[in-house]
Amino acid sequence: MQIEKNVSLKKYNSWQVGGEAEYFVLPENMEQMREAEAFAKTNNLQITVIGSGSNVLVPDHGIKGLVICTKKFRGLHCSQEENRLFIECMAGEPKFALMKAFLKENLPPAIFLSGLPGDVGGGLVMNAGISEGLKPREFVEICDWLEVLRDGEVHRYHNKDLDWSYRHCRGWEPGIIVRASFSWPLEDRQDNLKQKTKDFSKTRWQRQPLDLPSCGSTFVNPSKDKSAGYYIEKAGLKGFQIGDAAVSEKHANFIVNLGNAKAADIKQVIEHIQQSVREQFRVDLRTEVRFL
Ligand SMILES: Cc1cc2nc3c(=O)[nH]c(=O)nc-3n(C[C@H](O)[C@H](O)[C@H](O)COP(=O)(O)OP(=O)(O)OC[C@H]3O[C@@H](n4cnc5c(N)ncnc54)[C@H](O)[C@@H]3O)c2cc1C
């Protein structure tokens, strides 16, 4: 396993911005993951974990310490027991692979997972999901347990031991999520599921600016009846731009990189939106995106 120095993180995040990782590694299995963790401990380096980087803002000055990217940390195994489908997978498995495993058995988790970017690990940390009234629609509903590597040891946390909320899962930190298990009853098989997942992905393409680098929704919806995008649009901020970072004309909660945006530009757009919405509507918009 190669631990590299001064690696640009631009190609490891979906905004395609930010500086270098002081140290960077792509572990491919548990042994390498343990090795990477031990390297950080021995050299007194802080660890930052990223999956697909589809929900993070990497600063222009880069990240000190060791960045562990789980993109190659893959593996997925399906089994059936007591009329349930079980899927065990490593944290770097893309959500797309999880979606395909549910889809193969025509099970409804495939619908909310279709078109969700990123890896399983990031999906768990973010309790990723959709706001449409589907069942299931978030990771909390399909996860049985997850495993965390901490100081060389693996700890298992069952769903009920974790603190899940809208776009958050807590109670497992600190550490690196390495593996998780998901399941759904087989008796819940649905007809036309393949078509439903296709329709769902199509709607995303219609509503979201998926042709430009972004991090998806920048802000958490402040309430059930009004979305963050509603307030941003009402504040007249569609198209607002600093450098090459702009509020999307297609979906106001998306900040897109028009070419050469810097992380600082994106941060300034975020702050401007928060200030404008606070002044005009007395609403505080909290970021869904994580600042690394
Ligand atoms: C176009 C677009 C559309 C999107 N649509 C949606 C949507 O509909 N619903 C939704 O919920 N999200 C959406 N997102 C946001 C994002 O895809 C999700 O939050 C996703 O789950 C993040 O996964 P990731 O692998 O990219 O995580 P990253 O962005 O790499 O990481 C997210 C956080 O998790 C931590 N982390 C990641 N992996 C691990 C690990 N193994 N162990 C410990 N910590 C870890 C990181 O440190 C970071 O804090 C969208 C993003 C884009 C770009």
Coordinates of C-alpha atoms and ligand atoms in Angstrom, one line a residue:
M1 CA 0.0 0.0 0.0
Q2 CA 1.3 3.4 -1.0
I3 CA 1.0 6.4 1.3
E4 CA 1.5 9.4 -0.9
K5 CA 2.5 13.0 0.1
N6 CA 1.0 16.2 -1.2
V7 CA -1.9 14.8 -3.2
S8 CA -4.4 17.1 -4.9
L9 CA -7.9 16.4 -3.6
K10 CA -9.6 18.0 -6.5
K11 CA -10.4 14.8 -8.2
Y12 CA -11.6 13.2 -4.9
N13 CA -14.5 15.5 -4.3
S14 CA -17.6 16.3 -6.4
W15 CA -17.1 20.1 -6.3
Q16 CA -13.7 19.5 -7.7
V17 CA -12.1 22.1 -5.5
G18 CA -9.6 22.4 -2.7
G19 CA -5.9 21.9 -2.0
E20 CA -3.7 18.9 -1.2
A21 CA -3.7 16.2 1.4
E22 CA -0.5 16.2 3.4
Y23 CA -0.6 12.4 3.3
F24 CA -3.1 10.4 1.2
V25 CA -4.0 6.7 1.0
L26 CA -6.5 4.4 -0.8
P27 CA -6.7 1.2 1.3
E28 CA -8.1 -1.8 -0.5
N29 CA -8.8 -4.2 2.4
M30 CA -8.9 -4.4 6.1
E31 CA -5.3 -5.1 6.6
Q32 CA -4.3 -2.0 4.6
M33 CA -6.9 0.1 6.5
R34 CA -5.3 -1.0 9.8
E35 CA -1.9 -0.2 8.4
A36 CA -3.1 3.3 7.4
E37 CA -4.6 3.9 10.8
A38 CA -1.4 2.7 12.5
F39 CA 0.7 5.0 10.3
A40 CA -1.3 8.0 11.4
K41 CA -1.0 7.0 15.1
T42 CA 2.8 6.4 14.9
N43 CA 3.4 9.7 13.1
N44 CA 0.9 11.6 15.3
L45 CA -1.3 12.6 12.2
Q46 CA -4.9 13.5 12.3
I47 CA -7.1 11.2 10.2
T48 CA -9.7 12.6 7.8
V49 CA -11.9 10.0 6.0
I50 CA -13.6 10.6 2.7
G51 CA -15.7 8.4 0.5
S52 CA -16.6 9.9 -2.8
G53 CA -16.4 13.4 -1.4
S54 CA -19.9 14.3 -2.6
N55 CA -20.8 16.0 0.6
V56 CA -17.7 17.8 1.7
L57 CA -15.9 21.1 1.1
V58 CA -12.2 20.7 0.9
P59 CA -10.4 23.9 1.9
D60 CA -8.0 25.6 -0.6
H61 CA -5.1 25.3 1.8
G62 CA -5.6 21.5 1.9
I63 CA -5.8 19.0 4.7
K64 CA -3.1 18.4 7.3
G65 CA -2.5 14.8 8.4
L66 CA -3.6 11.6 6.7
V67 CA -6.6 11.6 4.3
I68 CA -8.0 8.1 4.0
C69 CA -10.2 7.7 0.9
T70 CA -12.4 4.6 0.9
K71 CA -13.0 4.5 -2.9
K72 CA -11.1 1.2 -3.3
F73 CA -12.2 -0.3 0.0
R74 CA -14.8 -2.5 -1.6
G75 CA -16.6 -5.8 -1.3
L76 CA -20.3 -6.9 -1.1
H77 CA -22.0 -10.1 -0.1
C78 CA -25.7 -11.0 -0.2
S79 CA -27.5 -13.8 1.6
Q80 CA -31.1 -14.8 2.5
E81 CA -32.3 -15.9 5.8
E82 CA -35.7 -16.1 7.4
N83 CA -37.3 -14.5 4.4
R84 CA -35.0 -11.5 4.5
L85 CA -32.3 -10.3 2.1
F86 CA -29.1 -9.4 3.9
I87 CA -26.4 -7.3 2.2
E88 CA -23.0 -6.9 4.0
C89 CA -20.7 -4.5 2.4
M90 CA -17.4 -2.6 2.9
A91 CA -17.7 1.2 3.4
G92 CA -16.2 2.1 0.0
E93 CA -18.9 0.2 -2.0
P94 CA -20.8 2.7 -4.0
K95 CA -24.5 3.2 -3.1
F96 CA -25.2 2.2 -6.7
A97 CA -23.9 -1.4 -5.9
L98 CA -26.2 -1.5 -2.8
M99 CA -29.1 -0.3 -5.0
K100 CA -28.4 -3.0 -7.6
A101 CA -28.4 -5.7 -4.9
F102 CA -31.9 -4.7 -3.7
L103 CA -33.1 -4.2 -7.2
K104 CA -32.1 -7.8 -8.1
E105 CA -34.7 -9.0 -5.6
N106 CA -37.2 -6.3 -6.6
L107 CA -37.1 -4.7 -3.1
P108 CA -38.1 -1.1 -2.5
P109 CA -34.9 0.3 -0.9
A110 CA -33.6 0.3 -4.5
I111 CA -35.9 3.3 -5.3
F112 CA -34.4 5.8 -2.8
L113 CA -30.9 4.5 -3.4
S114 CA -31.2 5.1 -7.2
G115 CA -29.2 8.1 -8.2
L116 CA -27.8 8.8 -4.7
P117 CA -24.1 9.6 -5.2
G118 CA -21.3 8.5 -2.9
D119 CA -20.3 5.5 -1.0
V120 CA -22.0 3.4 1.7
G121 CA -19.8 4.9 4.5
G122 CA -20.7 8.5 3.6
G123 CA -24.3 7.4 3.3
L124 CA -24.3 6.1 6.8
V125 CA -22.5 9.1 8.3
M126 CA -25.0 11.4 6.5
N127 CA -28.1 9.2 7.0
A128 CA -28.5 9.9 3.3
G129 CA -31.9 9.7 1.7
I130 CA -34.6 11.6 -0.1
S131 CA -37.5 13.8 1.1
E132 CA -40.2 12.2 -1.1
G133 CA -42.7 10.2 0.9
L134 CA -41.4 6.7 0.2
K135 CA -40.7 3.8 2.5
P136 CA -37.8 3.3 3.0
R137 CA -36.2 6.7 2.2
E138 CA -33.2 7.0 4.4
F139 CA -30.2 4.8 5.5
V140 CA -31.6 4.5 9.0
E141 CA -34.4 2.3 7.7
I142 CA -32.2 -0.3 6.0
C143 CA -29.1 -0.5 8.2
D144 CA -28.8 -3.3 10.7
W145 CA -25.4 -2.6 12.0
L146 CA -22.1 -0.9 11.2
E147 CA -18.5 -1.5 12.2
V148 CA -15.9 1.1 13.1
L149 CA -12.2 0.7 13.2
R150 CA -10.7 2.5 16.2
D151 CA -7.1 2.1 17.5
G152 CA -6.7 -1.2 15.6
E153 CA -9.9 -2.7 16.9
V154 CA -13.3 -3.2 15.2
H155 CA -16.4 -2.2 17.1
R156 CA -19.9 -3.1 16.0
Y157 CA -22.9 -0.8 16.6
H158 CA -26.4 -2.0 16.0
N159 CA -29.0 0.3 14.5
K160 CA -30.8 1.0 17.8
D161 CA -27.5 2.0 19.5
L162 CA -27.0 4.8 17.1
D163 CA -28.4 8.3 17.2
W164 CA -30.0 8.9 13.8
S165 CA -31.6 12.1 12.6
Y166 CA -32.2 14.1 9.4
R167 CA -28.8 13.8 7.5
H168 CA -26.9 12.7 10.6
C169 CA -25.9 9.5 12.3
R170 CA -24.0 9.8 15.6
G171 CA -22.9 7.6 18.4
W172 CA -20.3 5.6 16.5
E173 CA -17.4 8.2 16.5
P174 CA -14.5 8.5 16.6
G175 CA -13.1 6.1 14.0
I176 CA -13.5 4.8 10.5
I177 CA -16.6 3.1 9.4
V178 CA -15.4 0.0 7.7
R179 CA -18.4 -2.3 7.1
A180 CA -22.1 -2.4 7.4
S181 CA -25.1 -4.7 7.0
F182 CA -28.4 -3.9 5.4
S183 CA -31.6 -5.9 5.1
W184 CA -35.2 -5.9 3.9
P185 CA -38.0 -8.4 4.0
L186 CA -38.3 -10.5 0.8
E187 CA -42.1 -10.6 1.1
D188 CA -42.0 -6.9 0.2
R189 CA -41.1 -7.6 -3.4
Q190 CA -42.6 -5.1 -5.9
D191 CA -43.5 -5.2 -9.5
N192 CA -42.0 -2.8 -12.0
L193 CA -39.3 -1.8 -9.6
K194 CA -36.7 -1.4 -12.3
Q195 CA -38.9 1.1 -14.1
K196 CA -39.6 3.0 -10.8
T197 CA -35.8 3.4 -10.2
K198 CA -35.3 4.6 -13.7
D199 CA -38.1 7.1 -13.4
F200 CA -36.6 8.3 -10.1
S201 CA -33.2 8.9 -11.7
K202 CA -34.9 10.7 -14.6
T203 CA -36.6 13.1 -12.2
R204 CA -33.3 13.9 -10.6
W205 CA -31.8 14.8 -14.0
Q206 CA -34.8 17.0 -14.7
R207 CA -34.7 18.8 -11.4
Q208 CA -31.0 19.0 -10.6
P209 CA -28.0 20.6 -12.4
L210 CA -26.2 17.2 -12.7
D211 CA -24.1 18.4 -15.6
L212 CA -22.0 20.6 -13.3
P213 CA -19.8 19.8 -10.3
S214 CA -21.7 20.4 -7.0
C215 CA -22.3 18.8 -3.7
G216 CA -26.0 18.3 -4.1
S217 CA -28.2 20.2 -1.7
T218 CA -26.0 22.6 0.2
F219 CA -28.4 23.4 3.0
V220 CA -30.7 21.2 5.1
N221 CA -34.4 22.0 4.6
P222 CA -35.3 24.3 7.6
S223 CA -38.8 22.9 7.9
K224 CA -41.1 20.2 6.4
D225 CA -43.3 22.7 4.5
K226 CA -40.6 25.0 3.1
S227 CA -37.4 23.9 1.5
A228 CA -34.0 25.7 1.7
G229 CA -34.3 26.2 -2.1
Y230 CA -37.6 28.0 -1.6
Y231 CA -36.0 30.6 0.6
I232 CA -32.9 31.0 -1.6
E233 CA -35.1 31.5 -4.7
K234 CA -37.4 34.0 -2.8
A235 CA -34.3 35.9 -1.7
G236 CA -33.5 36.5 -5.4
L237 CA -30.3 34.5 -5.3
K238 CA -30.6 32.1 -8.2
G239 CA -27.6 32.8 -10.4
F240 CA -25.8 34.7 -7.6
Q241 CA -22.1 34.2 -8.3
I242 CA -18.7 34.7 -6.6
G243 CA -15.7 33.7 -8.8
D244 CA -16.8 30.5 -10.5
A245 CA -19.1 29.4 -7.7
A246 CA -22.8 30.1 -8.5
V247 CA -26.2 29.4 -7.2
S248 CA -27.8 27.1 -9.8
E249 CA -30.6 28.5 -11.9
K250 CA -32.1 25.0 -12.1
H251 CA -32.2 24.2 -8.3
A252 CA -31.5 27.0 -5.8
N253 CA -30.1 24.7 -3.1
F254 CA -27.3 23.6 -5.4
I255 CA -24.1 25.7 -5.6
V256 CA -22.3 24.7 -8.8
N257 CA -18.7 25.0 -9.9
L258 CA -18.7 26.8 -13.3
G259 CA -15.1 25.9 -14.1
N260 CA -12.4 27.2 -11.8
A261 CA -14.2 27.9 -8.5
K262 CA -12.2 27.9 -5.3
A263 CA -13.4 26.5 -2.1
A264 CA -13.2 30.1 -0.7
D265 CA -15.7 31.2 -3.4
I266 CA -18.1 28.5 -2.5
K267 CA -17.8 29.3 1.2
Q268 CA -18.5 33.0 0.5
V269 CA -21.6 32.1 -1.6
I270 CA -22.8 29.9 1.3
E271 CA -22.3 32.7 3.8
H272 CA -24.0 35.3 1.6
I273 CA -27.0 33.0 1.2
Q274 CA -27.2 32.4 5.0
Q275 CA -27.0 36.2 5.7
S276 CA -29.6 37.1 3.0
V277 CA -32.1 34.5 4.1
R278 CA -31.7 35.4 7.7
E279 CA -32.2 39.1 7.0
Q280 CA -35.2 38.7 4.7
F281 CA -37.0 35.8 6.4
R282 CA -35.4 35.3 9.8
V283 CA -34.6 31.8 8.9
D284 CA -31.3 30.2 9.7
L285 CA -30.0 27.8 7.0
R286 CA -27.8 25.1 8.3
T287 CA -25.3 23.5 5.9
E288 CA -25.8 19.8 4.9
V289 CA -22.3 19.9 3.4
R290 CA -19.4 19.2 5.8
F291 CA -16.5 21.6 5.9
L292 CA -13.3 19.6 6.2
Ligands
LIG1 C1 -25.5 15.7 -7.4 C2 -25.6 15.3 -6.0 C3 -26.9 14.9 -5.5 C4 -27.0 14.5 -4.1 N1 -28.3 14.1 -3.7 C5 -28.4 13.7 -2.4 C6 -29.7 13.2 -2.0 O1 -30.7 13.1 -2.7 N2 -29.8 12.8 -0.7 C7 -28.7 12.8 0.2 O2 -28.8 12.4 1.3 N3 -27.5 13.3 -0.2 C8 -27.3 13.7 -1.5 N4 -26.1 14.2 -1.9 C9 -25.0 14.3 -1.0 C10 -24.1 13.1 -0.9 O3 -24.0 12.4 -2.1 C11 -24.4 12.2 0.3 O4 -24.4 12.8 1.5 C12 -23.5 10.9 0.3 O5 -24.1 10.0 1.2 C13 -22.1 11.2 0.8 O6 -21.3 10.1 0.5 P1 -19.8 10.2 0.2 O7 -19.2 8.9 0.0 O8 -19.6 11.1 -1.0 O9 -19.3 10.9 1.5 P2 -18.2 12.1 1.7 O10 -18.7 13.3 1.1 O11 -16.9 11.6 1.2 O12 -18.2 12.2 3.3 C14 -19.3 12.7 4.0 C15 -18.9 12.7 5.5 O13 -18.8 11.4 5.9 C16 -17.5 11.1 6.5 N5 -17.1 9.8 6.0 C17 -17.2 9.3 4.8 N6 -16.9 8.0 4.8 C18 -16.6 7.7 6.0 C19 -16.1 6.5 6.7 N7 -16.0 5.3 6.0 N8 -15.9 6.5 8.0 C20 -16.1 7.7 8.7 N9 -16.5 8.8 8.2 C21 -16.7 8.8 6.9 C22 -16.6 12.3 5.9 O14 -15.5 12.6 6.7 C23 -17.6 13.4 5.8 O15 -17.8 14.0 7.1 C24 -25.9 14.6 -3.3 C25 -24.7 15.0 -3.8 C26 -24.5 15.3 -5.1 C27 -23.2 15.7 -5.6

